[in-house]
């Protein structure tokens, strides 16, 4: 439990929320945060719209489309 608490303290709060999006696991969330400096869901949306996520190994246009769809679905009431 202590390790989890320590880990959460090192990761910006909304980065943890990235993993709630379908198809986006903790390794990919960490890569997005560390390599692109993205720490909020809004920044994630903007990066996907600007096609910046595909610069990362393992992510492409399809990944960006899925992330945008998941963010849109999460925003619906």
PDB file of C-alpha atoms in Angstrom, residues 22-64:
ATOM      1  CA  UNK A  22     -10.366   2.257 -23.052  1.00  0.00           C
ATOM      2  CA  UNK A  23      -7.121   0.990 -24.523  1.00  0.00           C
ATOM      3  CA  UNK A  24      -4.879   3.353 -22.601  1.00  0.00           C
ATOM      4  CA  UNK A  25      -2.909   1.530 -19.930  1.00  0.00           C
ATOM      5  CA  UNK A  26      -0.477   2.752 -17.301  1.00  0.00           C
ATOM      6  CA  UNK A  27       2.636   2.356 -19.475  1.00  0.00           C
ATOM      7  CA  UNK A  28       1.131   4.407 -22.290  1.00  0.00           C
ATOM      8  CA  UNK A  29      -0.190   7.026 -19.867  1.00  0.00           C
ATOM      9  CA  UNK A  30       3.275   7.346 -18.351  1.00  0.00           C
ATOM     10  CA  UNK A  31       4.850   7.633 -21.816  1.00  0.00           C
ATOM     11  CA  UNK A  32       2.412  10.412 -22.810  1.00  0.00           C
ATOM     12  CA  UNK A  33       3.137  12.286 -19.592  1.00  0.00           C
ATOM     13  CA  UNK A  34       6.915  11.875 -19.560  1.00  0.00           C
ATOM     14  CA  UNK A  35       7.647  12.309 -23.261  1.00  0.00           C
ATOM     15  CA  UNK A  36       5.074  14.961 -24.175  1.00  0.00           C
ATOM     16  CA  UNK A  37       4.566  16.627 -20.792  1.00  0.00           C
ATOM     17  CA  UNK A  38       0.798  16.102 -20.927  1.00  0.00           C
ATOM     18  CA  UNK A  39      -0.780  16.140 -17.464  1.00  0.00           C
ATOM     19  CA  UNK A  40      -4.493  16.881 -17.991  1.00  0.00           C
ATOM     20  CA  UNK A  41      -7.329  15.337 -19.963  1.00  0.00           C
ATOM     21  CA  UNK A  42      -7.751  18.608 -21.871  1.00  0.00           C
ATOM     22  CA  UNK A  43      -4.069  18.556 -22.870  1.00  0.00           C
ATOM     23  CA  UNK A  44      -4.520  14.928 -23.932  1.00  0.00           C
ATOM     24  CA  UNK A  45      -7.502  15.889 -26.093  1.00  0.00           C
ATOM     25  CA  UNK A  46      -5.554  18.752 -27.684  1.00  0.00           C
ATOM     26  CA  UNK A  47      -2.538  16.530 -28.380  1.00  0.00           C
ATOM     27  CA  UNK A  48      -4.761  13.944 -30.085  1.00  0.00           C
ATOM     28  CA  UNK A  49      -6.473  16.637 -32.162  1.00  0.00           C
ATOM     29  CA  UNK A  50      -3.069  18.086 -33.134  1.00  0.00           C
ATOM     30  CA  UNK A  51      -1.803  14.594 -34.083  1.00  0.00           C
ATOM     31  CA  UNK A  52       1.058  14.814 -31.561  1.00  0.00           C
ATOM     32  CA  UNK A  53       0.401  11.443 -29.917  1.00  0.00           C
ATOM     33  CA  UNK A  54       1.452   9.561 -33.041  1.00  0.00           C
ATOM     34  CA  UNK A  55       5.012  10.803 -32.484  1.00  0.00           C
ATOM     35  CA  UNK A  56       5.288   8.257 -29.676  1.00  0.00           C
ATOM     36  CA  UNK A  57       6.295   4.679 -30.400  1.00  0.00           C
ATOM     37  CA  UNK A  58       3.257   2.414 -30.331  1.00  0.00           C
ATOM     38  CA  UNK A  59       0.696   5.160 -30.934  1.00  0.00           C
ATOM     39  CA  UNK A  60      -0.756   6.134 -34.280  1.00  0.00           C
ATOM     40  CA  UNK A  61      -3.718   7.783 -35.947  1.00  0.00           C
ATOM     41  CA  UNK A  62      -6.046   5.001 -34.801  1.00  0.00           C
ATOM     42  CA  UNK A  63      -4.940   5.472 -31.186  1.00  0.00           C
ATOM     43  CA  UNK A  64      -5.643   9.188 -31.427  1.00  0.00           C
TER      44      UNK A  64
END
